[in-house]
């Protein structure tokens, strides 16, 4: 298996605050990669670096073998233009903690938007595909609803469908269930489980240890901007090696 | 039995637990203030009716050709100036928020200048710009003397439109900033460009914040067009004043103009209401009711409420 995402000594700071202090990891193609850790540990920031919503300050980050945000010629780095960054983002779907659906569009319009505007797909084709995707996330009957008329769990599933509409090769999930009522979490996790079974490469920042254990292929525990421990989810979750991991897991499990 | 009791309040409220019968608080202040207000109004109306004003002159001239022409010109000027103002305002707002320091400084300077000087002064300056530019020369396309090029209409349009753009820029900027940053991020994450994000995602949502003050600006603009009489453009006020001088009823013609302005601003207000309603879609679960729907709902609730009270009486 080839590496979908590769990080080498990634650093990120916001002003004087260092959020990532040297991340090294590798996400293989087709695997479900879970990132866990206390809040403020930099996991969401790292996720946002992968599609260049945040610029990294040092190190190298590769997606599908290509440098994120830069082009390398010889030993010089050239910043990519906004339009070039946008082209790369087409292949990376992202799901946000707060859904971020477009509130002035119905569910089906939300899903159609990027294919029509970015890829130039015809509206009728995009609509048919959007309808299919909504069906896949179990919301075929909610196509005409505005986000404000949907529950949090339904909104998040529309957001997943919206990301899938661009046929990404990599999906990023930024705490997709953290803003949901407990009883709505299951529906979203079911959709993500289906997606994982279809072979999608997924990086999931989550607090759902059950999901990580069942669906995850790899798991990384982050704290203080570094990877503390990594391995197979079942091993790390049941038999953590580091004191910090043990302390964290004893609180959340 | 308990199930029945639980359900009755929702289905038939009058049959529920006995309603409280209490003597409501008497608001004597309301009666007093209403009487005072009506007395004042009657006084003012009486004073005006006894004044040396020839009220009959107003209906005589209300639909005079010159007045109607003036009304048309006022509306034309309002609409075109607002179009310049809105397009310019959106452009300036985007420039001000752009990362490019040159465009944002230009926008800042423009707003600083046009907001900082009175629109009346700007109008007069446009009119007299012939002192600086004797000729206007656009190469092979157009060449003319400034005074011939700068007609009263163009002066009025540029003066009002460019000034309005500065105000609209601030309104639009507030609107653009009101849209959650997550929207831009979501759009970028889907691979949409800056301009597409702005056009498809941010501006439609900003409209909810932009439309109400813009409606205000339209109404303001309609009234501000009366300033244009100083640059010899025959809009409503000027037409009314001209008739006033020839017909010997100058004050009456001012009342007439005021009535027309009031009529037009009222119509614009109604239009604004429906525009706001349109941009509110998706922001709340149901759209606010139109006045017609509100009246119908009130009538219905009154008739349904009158049934139990009617039974009592």
Coordinates of C-alpha atoms in Angstrom, one line a residue:
Chain A
X1 CA 0.0 0.0 0.0
X2 CA 1.2 3.5 -0.8
X3 CA 1.1 6.5 1.5
X4 CA -1.9 8.8 0.9
X5 CA -0.6 11.3 3.5
X6 CA 2.9 11.6 4.8
X7 CA 4.0 14.1 7.4
X8 CA 7.7 14.8 8.1
X9 CA 8.5 17.0 11.1
X10 CA 5.4 19.2 10.6
X11 CA 5.4 22.4 12.7
X12 CA 2.6 24.9 13.0
X13 CA 2.4 27.9 15.3
X14 CA -0.2 30.7 15.6
X15 CA 1.9 33.7 16.5
X16 CA 4.0 32.7 19.6
X17 CA 1.9 29.6 20.3
X18 CA 3.3 26.4 18.9
X19 CA 0.5 24.0 18.2
X20 CA 2.4 21.3 16.2
X21 CA 5.9 20.6 17.2
X22 CA 7.1 18.0 14.8
X23 CA 4.6 15.6 13.5
X24 CA 5.8 12.5 11.7
X25 CA 3.2 10.0 10.5
X26 CA 2.0 8.1 7.4
X27 CA -1.5 7.3 6.3
X28 CA -1.8 4.4 3.9
X29 CA -4.2 4.4 1.0
X30 CA -7.5 2.9 1.9
X31 CA -7.1 2.9 5.7
X32 CA -9.1 4.5 8.4
X33 CA -6.7 6.6 10.4
X34 CA -7.9 7.9 13.8
X35 CA -6.5 10.9 15.6
X36 CA -7.2 11.1 19.3
X37 CA -6.0 13.3 22.1
X38 CA -7.0 16.0 24.5
X39 CA -8.3 19.3 23.2
X40 CA -5.6 21.7 22.3
X41 CA -3.3 18.8 21.4
X42 CA -3.2 20.0 17.7
X43 CA -5.2 17.2 16.1
X44 CA -7.7 19.5 14.4
X45 CA -4.9 21.9 13.3
X46 CA -3.0 19.0 11.8
X47 CA -6.1 17.9 9.9
X48 CA -6.6 21.4 8.5
X49 CA -3.0 21.5 7.4
X50 CA -3.6 18.5 5.2
X51 CA -5.9 20.5 2.8
X52 CA -3.9 23.7 3.4
X53 CA -6.6 25.6 5.3
X54 CA -3.6 26.2 7.6
X55 CA -0.1 26.8 6.4
X56 CA 2.6 24.8 8.0
X57 CA 5.7 26.6 9.3
X58 CA 8.3 23.9 9.0
X59 CA 8.6 20.3 7.8
X60 CA 7.0 18.6 4.8
X61 CA 3.5 17.4 4.2
X62 CA 2.6 15.2 1.2
X63 CA -0.8 14.1 -0.1
X64 CA -0.7 11.3 -2.6
X65 CA 3.0 12.0 -3.2
X66 CA 2.6 15.7 -3.8
X67 CA 3.7 18.5 -1.5
X68 CA 0.8 20.4 0.1
X69 CA 0.8 24.1 -0.7
X70 CA 4.2 24.3 -2.4
X71 CA 6.0 23.2 -5.5
X72 CA 9.6 22.0 -5.2
X73 CA 12.1 22.9 -8.0
X74 CA 15.6 21.8 -7.2
X75 CA 16.0 22.7 -3.5
X76 CA 13.7 25.8 -3.7
X77 CA 10.1 25.9 -2.6
X78 CA 7.5 27.9 -4.5
X79 CA 4.2 28.8 -2.9
X80 CA 1.2 27.6 -4.9
X81 CA -1.3 30.1 -6.3
X82 CA -4.7 30.1 -4.7
X83 CA -6.2 28.5 -7.8
X84 CA -3.6 25.7 -7.7
X85 CA -4.4 25.0 -4.1
X86 CA -8.1 24.9 -5.0
X87 CA -7.5 22.3 -7.6
X88 CA -5.7 20.1 -5.1
X89 CA -8.5 20.5 -2.6
X90 CA -11.0 19.0 -5.0
X91 CA -9.6 15.6 -4.2
X92 CA -9.8 16.0 -0.5
X93 CA -13.2 16.0 1.2
X94 CA -13.6 17.6 4.6
X95 CA -16.4 17.3 7.2
X96 CA -16.5 19.9 9.9
X97 CA -17.4 19.7 13.6
X98 CA -20.1 22.4 13.0
X99 CA -21.3 21.0 9.7
X100 CA -20.9 24.3 7.8
X101 CA -23.7 23.5 5.4
X102 CA -24.7 26.5 3.2
X103 CA -27.8 27.7 4.9
X104 CA -29.3 29.4 1.9
X105 CA -29.4 26.2 -0.1
X106 CA -31.5 23.1 0.3
X107 CA -29.8 19.8 1.1
X108 CA -29.7 18.7 -2.5
X109 CA -28.4 22.1 -3.6
X110 CA -25.6 21.9 -1.0
X111 CA -24.5 18.6 -2.5
X112 CA -24.8 19.8 -6.1
X113 CA -22.9 23.1 -5.5
X114 CA -19.3 22.0 -5.9
X115 CA -19.7 19.6 -8.8
X116 CA -21.6 22.3 -10.8
X117 CA -19.4 25.2 -9.8
X118 CA -16.0 23.5 -9.7
X119 CA -16.2 20.6 -12.1
X120 CA -18.7 22.1 -14.5
X121 CA -21.1 19.1 -14.3
X122 CA -24.5 19.8 -15.8
X123 CA -27.2 20.7 -13.2
X124 CA -29.4 17.7 -14.1
X125 CA -26.5 15.3 -13.8
X126 CA -25.3 16.8 -10.5
X127 CA -28.9 16.7 -9.1
X128 CA -29.2 13.0 -10.0
X129 CA -25.9 12.2 -8.4
X130 CA -26.7 14.3 -5.3
X131 CA -30.0 12.5 -4.9
X132 CA -28.1 9.2 -5.0
X133 CA -25.6 10.4 -2.4
X134 CA -28.4 11.6 -0.1
X135 CA -30.0 8.2 -0.5
X136 CA -26.7 6.7 0.5
X137 CA -26.6 8.6 3.7
X138 CA -30.3 7.8 4.4
X139 CA -31.7 11.3 3.6
X140 CA -33.4 10.8 0.2
X141 CA -36.6 12.3 1.6
X142 CA -34.9 15.4 3.0
X143 CA -33.5 16.6 -0.3
X144 CA -35.7 19.7 -0.5
X145 CA -35.1 20.8 3.1
X146 CA -33.0 23.7 4.2
X147 CA -30.3 22.9 6.8
X148 CA -32.2 24.8 9.5
X149 CA -35.0 22.3 9.0
X150 CA -32.7 19.3 9.7
X151 CA -31.4 17.9 12.9
X152 CA -27.7 18.1 13.7
X153 CA -27.2 14.4 12.7
X154 CA -29.0 14.9 9.4
X155 CA -27.0 18.1 8.7
X156 CA -23.8 16.2 9.3
X157 CA -24.9 13.4 6.9
X158 CA -25.7 16.0 4.2
X159 CA -22.2 17.5 4.8
X160 CA -20.7 14.0 4.2
X161 CA -22.7 13.6 1.0
X162 CA -21.6 17.1 0.0
X163 CA -17.9 16.1 0.4
X164 CA -18.4 12.8 -1.4
X165 CA -20.0 14.6 -4.4
X166 CA -16.5 15.7 -5.5
X167 CA -15.3 12.0 -5.6
X168 CA -12.4 12.6 -3.2
X169 CA -9.6 10.2 -2.7
X170 CA -9.2 11.2 0.9
X171 CA -11.8 12.3 3.5
X172 CA -11.0 14.4 6.5
X173 CA -13.3 14.3 9.5
X174 CA -12.9 17.0 12.1
X175 CA -14.7 15.8 15.2
X176 CA -17.8 15.0 13.1
X177 CA -19.9 13.9 16.1
X178 CA -18.8 16.3 18.8
X179 CA -21.6 18.8 18.2
X180 CA -24.3 16.2 18.1
X181 CA -26.9 15.0 20.6
X182 CA -25.8 11.6 21.9
X183 CA -28.6 9.8 20.3
X184 CA -27.8 11.3 16.8
X185 CA -24.2 10.2 16.9
X186 CA -25.0 6.6 15.8
X187 CA -26.5 7.6 12.4
X188 CA -23.4 9.6 11.5
X189 CA -21.0 6.9 12.6
X190 CA -23.0 4.3 10.6
X191 CA -22.5 6.4 7.4
X192 CA -18.8 6.7 8.2
X193 CA -18.6 3.0 8.8
X194 CA -20.2 2.3 5.4
X195 CA -17.7 4.7 3.8
X196 CA -14.8 2.9 5.4
X197 CA -16.0 -0.4 4.1
X198 CA -16.2 1.0 0.6
X199 CA -12.4 1.5 0.8
X200 CA -12.2 5.2 1.3
X201 CA -9.1 6.6 2.9
X202 CA -10.2 8.5 6.0
X203 CA -8.5 10.6 8.6
X204 CA -10.8 11.0 11.6
X205 CA -10.3 13.3 14.5
X206 CA -12.6 11.8 17.1
X207 CA -13.5 11.2 20.7
X208 CA -15.6 8.2 19.7
X209 CA -13.2 5.4 21.0
X210 CA -15.7 2.8 20.1
X211 CA -15.7 3.8 16.5
X212 CA -11.9 4.0 16.5
X213 CA -11.7 0.5 17.9
X214 CA -14.2 -1.1 15.5
X215 CA -13.5 0.7 12.3
X216 CA -10.0 2.2 12.6
X217 CA -7.0 0.6 11.0
X218 CA -4.5 2.9 12.7
X219 CA -4.6 5.2 15.6
X220 CA -2.5 8.0 16.8
X221 CA -2.6 9.6 20.2
X222 CA -1.5 13.2 20.1
X223 CA -0.6 15.6 23.0
X224 CA 1.2 18.9 23.1
X225 CA 1.7 19.0 19.4
X226 CA 3.5 15.7 19.0
X227 CA 2.5 12.1 18.3
X228 CA 2.8 10.4 21.7
X229 CA 1.8 6.9 20.7
X230 CA 0.6 5.1 17.5
X231 CA -0.4 1.7 16.5
X232 CA -3.4 -0.5 15.9
X233 CA -6.4 1.0 17.6
X234 CA -7.2 -2.1 19.6
X235 CA -3.6 -2.4 20.9
X236 CA -3.3 1.3 21.8
X237 CA -6.7 1.5 23.4
X238 CA -6.4 -1.7 25.4
X239 CA -2.7 -1.7 26.2
X240 CA -1.3 1.8 26.1
X241 CA 2.4 2.1 26.6
X242 CA 2.9 5.7 27.6
X243 CA 1.8 7.2 30.9
X244 CA 0.2 10.2 29.1
X245 CA -1.9 7.8 26.9
X246 CA -2.9 5.8 29.9
X247 CA -4.0 8.9 31.8
X248 CA -6.0 10.2 28.9
X249 CA -7.7 6.9 28.2
X250 CA -8.6 6.3 31.8
X251 CA -10.5 9.5 31.7
X252 CA -12.4 9.0 28.4
X253 CA -13.1 5.3 28.4
Chain B
X1 CA -59.1 9.2 32.5
X2 CA -55.6 10.8 33.1
X3 CA -55.0 10.5 29.3
X4 CA -58.1 12.5 28.7
X5 CA -57.0 15.3 31.0
X6 CA -53.6 15.4 29.5
X7 CA -55.0 15.8 26.0
X8 CA -57.7 18.3 26.5
X9 CA -55.6 21.5 26.9
X10 CA -54.0 20.9 23.4
X11 CA -57.2 20.0 21.6
X12 CA -59.8 22.3 23.1
X13 CA -58.4 24.9 25.4
X14 CA -61.8 26.3 26.7
X15 CA -62.7 22.9 28.1
X16 CA -59.5 22.6 30.1
X17 CA -58.9 23.7 33.7
X18 CA -61.0 26.7 34.7
X19 CA -59.5 29.8 33.2
X20 CA -58.4 32.6 35.6
X21 CA -60.8 35.4 35.7
X22 CA -59.0 38.5 37.0
X23 CA -59.5 42.2 36.6
X24 CA -56.7 43.4 34.2
X25 CA -54.4 46.2 35.2
X26 CA -55.9 49.5 34.0
X27 CA -53.5 51.5 31.9
X28 CA -55.0 55.0 32.5
X29 CA -51.8 56.6 31.0
X30 CA -52.7 55.2 27.7
X31 CA -56.1 56.8 27.6
X32 CA -54.6 60.1 28.7
X33 CA -51.8 60.1 26.1
X34 CA -54.2 59.1 23.3
X35 CA -56.5 62.0 24.1
X36 CA -53.5 64.4 24.2
X37 CA -52.2 63.1 21.0
X38 CA -55.5 63.4 19.2
X39 CA -56.1 66.9 20.5
X40 CA -52.7 68.0 19.3
X41 CA -53.3 66.5 15.9
X42 CA -56.7 68.2 15.6
X43 CA -55.1 71.5 16.6
X44 CA -52.4 71.2 13.9
X45 CA -54.8 70.2 11.2
X46 CA -57.1 73.1 12.2
X47 CA -54.3 75.6 12.1
X48 CA -53.2 74.5 8.6
X49 CA -56.8 74.6 7.3
X50 CA -57.2 78.2 8.6
X51 CA -53.8 79.3 7.1
X52 CA -53.5 81.4 4.0
X53 CA -53.0 78.3 1.9
X54 CA -54.9 77.6 -1.3
X55 CA -55.5 73.8 -0.8
X56 CA -57.4 73.5 -4.0
X57 CA -54.2 74.2 -6.0
X58 CA -52.7 70.9 -4.8
X59 CA -55.2 68.5 -6.5
X60 CA -55.2 70.8 -9.5
X61 CA -51.5 70.3 -10.1
X62 CA -51.1 66.8 -8.6
X63 CA -51.1 65.1 -11.9
X64 CA -49.7 68.0 -13.9
X65 CA -47.4 66.9 -16.8
X66 CA -44.4 68.7 -15.4
X67 CA -44.9 67.2 -11.9
X68 CA -45.3 63.7 -13.4
X69 CA -42.2 64.3 -15.5
X70 CA -40.4 65.4 -12.3
X71 CA -41.5 62.3 -10.5
X72 CA -40.3 60.2 -13.3
X73 CA -36.9 61.9 -13.3
X74 CA -36.6 61.6 -9.5
X75 CA -37.3 57.8 -9.7
X76 CA -34.9 57.4 -12.6
X77 CA -32.2 59.2 -10.7
X78 CA -32.9 57.3 -7.5
X79 CA -32.7 53.9 -9.3
X80 CA -29.6 54.7 -11.4
X81 CA -27.7 56.3 -8.5
X82 CA -28.5 53.3 -6.3
X83 CA -27.3 50.9 -9.0
X84 CA -24.0 52.8 -9.2
X85 CA -24.0 52.9 -5.4
X86 CA -24.6 49.2 -4.9
X87 CA -22.3 47.9 -7.6
X88 CA -19.6 50.4 -6.4
X89 CA -20.3 49.5 -2.8
X90 CA -19.9 45.8 -3.3
X91 CA -16.7 46.4 -5.3
X92 CA -15.3 48.7 -2.6
X93 CA -16.2 46.4 0.2
X94 CA -14.5 43.4 -1.5
X95 CA -11.5 45.6 -2.2
X96 CA -11.3 46.7 1.4
X97 CA -11.4 43.2 2.7
X98 CA -8.9 41.9 0.1
X99 CA -5.5 40.8 1.1
X100 CA -4.0 43.0 -1.5
X101 CA -2.7 46.1 0.4
X102 CA -3.0 48.3 -2.8
X103 CA -6.7 47.7 -3.4
X104 CA -7.6 47.9 0.2
X105 CA -5.8 51.3 0.6
X106 CA -7.5 52.6 -2.5
X107 CA -10.9 51.6 -1.2
X108 CA -10.1 53.1 2.2
X109 CA -9.1 56.4 0.6
X110 CA -12.2 56.5 -1.6
X111 CA -14.5 55.9 1.4
X112 CA -12.6 58.4 3.5
X113 CA -13.0 61.1 0.9
X114 CA -16.6 60.6 -0.3
X115 CA -18.0 60.0 3.2
X116 CA -16.1 62.9 4.6
X117 CA -17.5 65.6 2.3
X118 CA -21.1 66.7 2.0
X119 CA -23.0 65.4 -1.0
X120 CA -24.2 68.9 -1.8
X121 CA -20.7 70.1 -2.1
X122 CA -19.7 67.1 -4.2
X123 CA -22.6 67.8 -6.6
X124 CA -21.5 71.5 -7.1
X125 CA -17.9 70.4 -7.5
X126 CA -18.8 67.9 -10.2
X127 CA -20.8 70.7 -11.9
X128 CA -17.8 73.0 -11.9
X129 CA -15.1 70.6 -12.7
X130 CA -14.8 72.4 -16.0
X131 CA -12.5 74.7 -14.2
X132 CA -9.9 71.9 -13.9
X133 CA -10.7 69.9 -17.0
X134 CA -11.5 72.1 -20.0
X135 CA -11.9 69.2 -22.3
X136 CA -12.8 65.6 -21.9
X137 CA -10.7 63.5 -24.2
X138 CA -11.0 59.8 -24.4
X139 CA -8.7 59.3 -27.3
X140 CA -10.4 58.3 -30.5
X141 CA -13.7 57.5 -28.9
X142 CA -14.9 60.8 -27.4
X143 CA -13.8 64.4 -27.2
X144 CA -15.9 67.3 -26.0
X145 CA -15.8 70.4 -23.9
X146 CA -16.4 69.5 -20.2
X147 CA -19.5 71.7 -19.9
X148 CA -21.1 70.0 -22.8
X149 CA -20.2 66.5 -21.5
X150 CA -21.2 67.1 -17.9
X151 CA -24.9 67.6 -18.4
X152 CA -27.0 68.2 -15.3
X153 CA -28.2 64.6 -15.4
X154 CA -24.7 63.2 -15.5
X155 CA -23.6 65.5 -12.8
X156 CA -26.5 64.5 -10.6
X157 CA -25.9 60.8 -11.3
X158 CA -22.2 60.8 -10.6
X159 CA -22.5 63.1 -7.6
X160 CA -25.2 60.9 -6.0
X161 CA -24.0 57.5 -7.2
X162 CA -20.3 57.9 -6.2
X163 CA -21.2 59.3 -2.8
X164 CA -23.6 56.5 -2.2
X165 CA -21.0 53.9 -3.2
X166 CA -19.0 55.0 -0.2
X167 CA -21.9 54.4 2.2
X168 CA -22.9 51.2 0.6
X169 CA -19.3 49.9 0.9
X170 CA -19.5 50.1 4.6
X171 CA -22.9 48.4 4.6
X172 CA -21.6 45.6 2.4
X173 CA -18.5 45.2 4.4
X174 CA -20.5 44.7 7.5
X175 CA -22.6 42.1 5.6
X176 CA -19.6 40.2 4.3
X177 CA -18.0 40.1 7.8
X178 CA -21.3 38.8 9.3
X179 CA -21.0 35.5 7.4
X180 CA -19.5 32.8 9.5
X181 CA -15.9 32.0 8.5
X182 CA -16.8 28.3 8.5
X183 CA -18.8 29.0 5.3
X184 CA -15.7 30.2 3.5
X185 CA -13.7 27.3 4.8
X186 CA -16.3 24.7 3.7
X187 CA -16.4 26.3 0.3
X188 CA -12.6 26.4 0.0
X189 CA -12.4 22.8 1.2
X190 CA -14.7 21.8 -1.7
X191 CA -12.2 23.3 -4.1
X192 CA -14.1 26.5 -4.9
X193 CA -12.1 29.6 -5.9
X194 CA -12.2 32.9 -3.9
X195 CA -14.5 34.6 -6.4
X196 CA -16.9 31.6 -6.6
X197 CA -17.0 31.4 -2.8
X198 CA -17.8 35.1 -2.6
X199 CA -20.4 35.0 -5.3
X200 CA -22.1 31.7 -4.5
X201 CA -21.7 31.4 -0.8
X202 CA -20.8 34.6 1.0
X203 CA -22.7 37.3 -0.8
X204 CA -26.1 35.5 -0.8
X205 CA -25.8 35.1 3.0
X206 CA -24.5 38.6 3.5
X207 CA -27.6 39.9 1.7
X208 CA -29.7 39.3 4.8
X209 CA -27.6 41.8 6.6
X210 CA -27.2 44.1 3.6
X211 CA -30.8 44.4 2.4
X212 CA -32.5 46.2 5.4
X213 CA -30.0 49.1 5.6
X214 CA -29.9 49.3 1.8
X215 CA -33.7 49.8 1.7
X216 CA -33.1 52.6 4.1
X217 CA -30.5 54.0 1.7
X218 CA -32.9 53.8 -1.2
X219 CA -35.5 55.8 0.7
X220 CA -32.7 58.3 1.7
X221 CA -31.6 58.5 -1.9
X222 CA -35.1 59.3 -3.1
X223 CA -35.2 62.3 -0.8
X224 CA -31.5 63.3 -1.4
X225 CA -32.3 63.6 -5.1
X226 CA -34.1 66.8 -4.2
X227 CA -30.6 68.4 -3.7
X228 CA -30.0 67.9 -7.4
X229 CA -32.1 71.0 -8.1
X230 CA -29.0 73.0 -7.4
X231 CA -27.4 71.6 -10.6
X232 CA -30.4 72.6 -12.7
X233 CA -31.8 69.0 -13.1
X234 CA -35.6 69.3 -13.3
X235 CA -36.6 66.6 -10.8
X236 CA -39.7 66.6 -8.7
X237 CA -38.7 69.4 -6.3
X238 CA -37.5 71.7 -9.0
X239 CA -40.6 71.0 -11.1
X240 CA -42.8 71.9 -8.1
X241 CA -40.8 75.0 -7.5
X242 CA -41.1 76.1 -11.1
X243 CA -44.8 75.7 -11.1
X244 CA -45.0 77.4 -7.7
X245 CA -43.3 80.5 -9.2
X246 CA -45.5 80.7 -12.3
X247 CA -48.8 79.8 -10.6
X248 CA -48.4 82.0 -7.6
X249 CA -48.8 79.1 -5.1
X250 CA -45.2 78.3 -4.0
X251 CA -46.0 76.9 -0.6
X252 CA -48.8 74.7 -2.0
X253 CA -46.4 73.2 -4.5
X254 CA -44.0 72.3 -1.7
X255 CA -46.8 70.4 0.1
X256 CA -47.6 68.7 -3.2
X257 CA -43.9 67.6 -3.6
X258 CA -43.9 66.4 0.0
X259 CA -47.0 64.3 -0.7
X260 CA -45.4 62.7 -3.7
X261 CA -42.2 61.9 -1.8
X262 CA -44.2 60.4 1.0
X263 CA -46.2 58.3 -1.5
X264 CA -43.0 57.0 -3.2
X265 CA -41.1 56.2 0.0
X266 CA -44.2 54.3 1.2
X267 CA -44.2 52.2 -2.0
X268 CA -40.4 51.5 -1.6
X269 CA -40.9 50.4 2.0
X270 CA -43.4 47.8 0.9
X271 CA -41.0 46.5 -1.7
X272 CA -38.2 46.4 0.9
X273 CA -40.4 44.2 3.1
X274 CA -40.8 41.5 0.5
X275 CA -37.1 41.7 -0.5
X276 CA -36.1 41.0 3.1
X277 CA -38.5 38.2 3.2
X278 CA -36.9 36.6 0.2
X279 CA -33.4 36.8 1.6
X280 CA -34.6 35.4 4.9
X281 CA -35.2 32.0 3.3
X282 CA -33.2 29.2 4.9
X283 CA -32.3 31.3 7.9
X284 CA -35.3 30.4 10.0
X285 CA -37.6 27.4 9.9
X286 CA -40.5 29.4 8.4
X287 CA -40.7 32.7 6.6
X288 CA -42.2 35.7 8.3
X289 CA -45.8 36.2 7.3
X290 CA -46.7 38.8 4.8
X291 CA -49.0 41.6 6.0
X292 CA -51.9 40.0 4.1
X293 CA -51.2 36.7 5.8
X294 CA -51.0 38.4 9.2
X295 CA -54.4 40.1 8.6
X296 CA -56.0 36.8 7.5
X297 CA -54.5 35.0 10.6
X298 CA -55.8 37.7 12.9
X299 CA -59.3 37.6 11.3
X300 CA -59.3 33.8 11.6
X301 CA -58.1 33.8 15.2
X302 CA -60.7 36.5 16.1
X303 CA -63.5 34.5 14.6
X304 CA -62.5 31.3 16.3
X305 CA -62.0 33.2 19.6
X306 CA -65.4 34.9 19.2
X307 CA -67.1 31.5 19.4
X308 CA -66.6 30.8 23.1
X309 CA -67.1 34.4 24.1
X310 CA -70.2 34.5 21.9
X311 CA -71.5 31.5 23.8
X312 CA -70.9 33.4 27.1
X313 CA -72.8 36.4 26.0

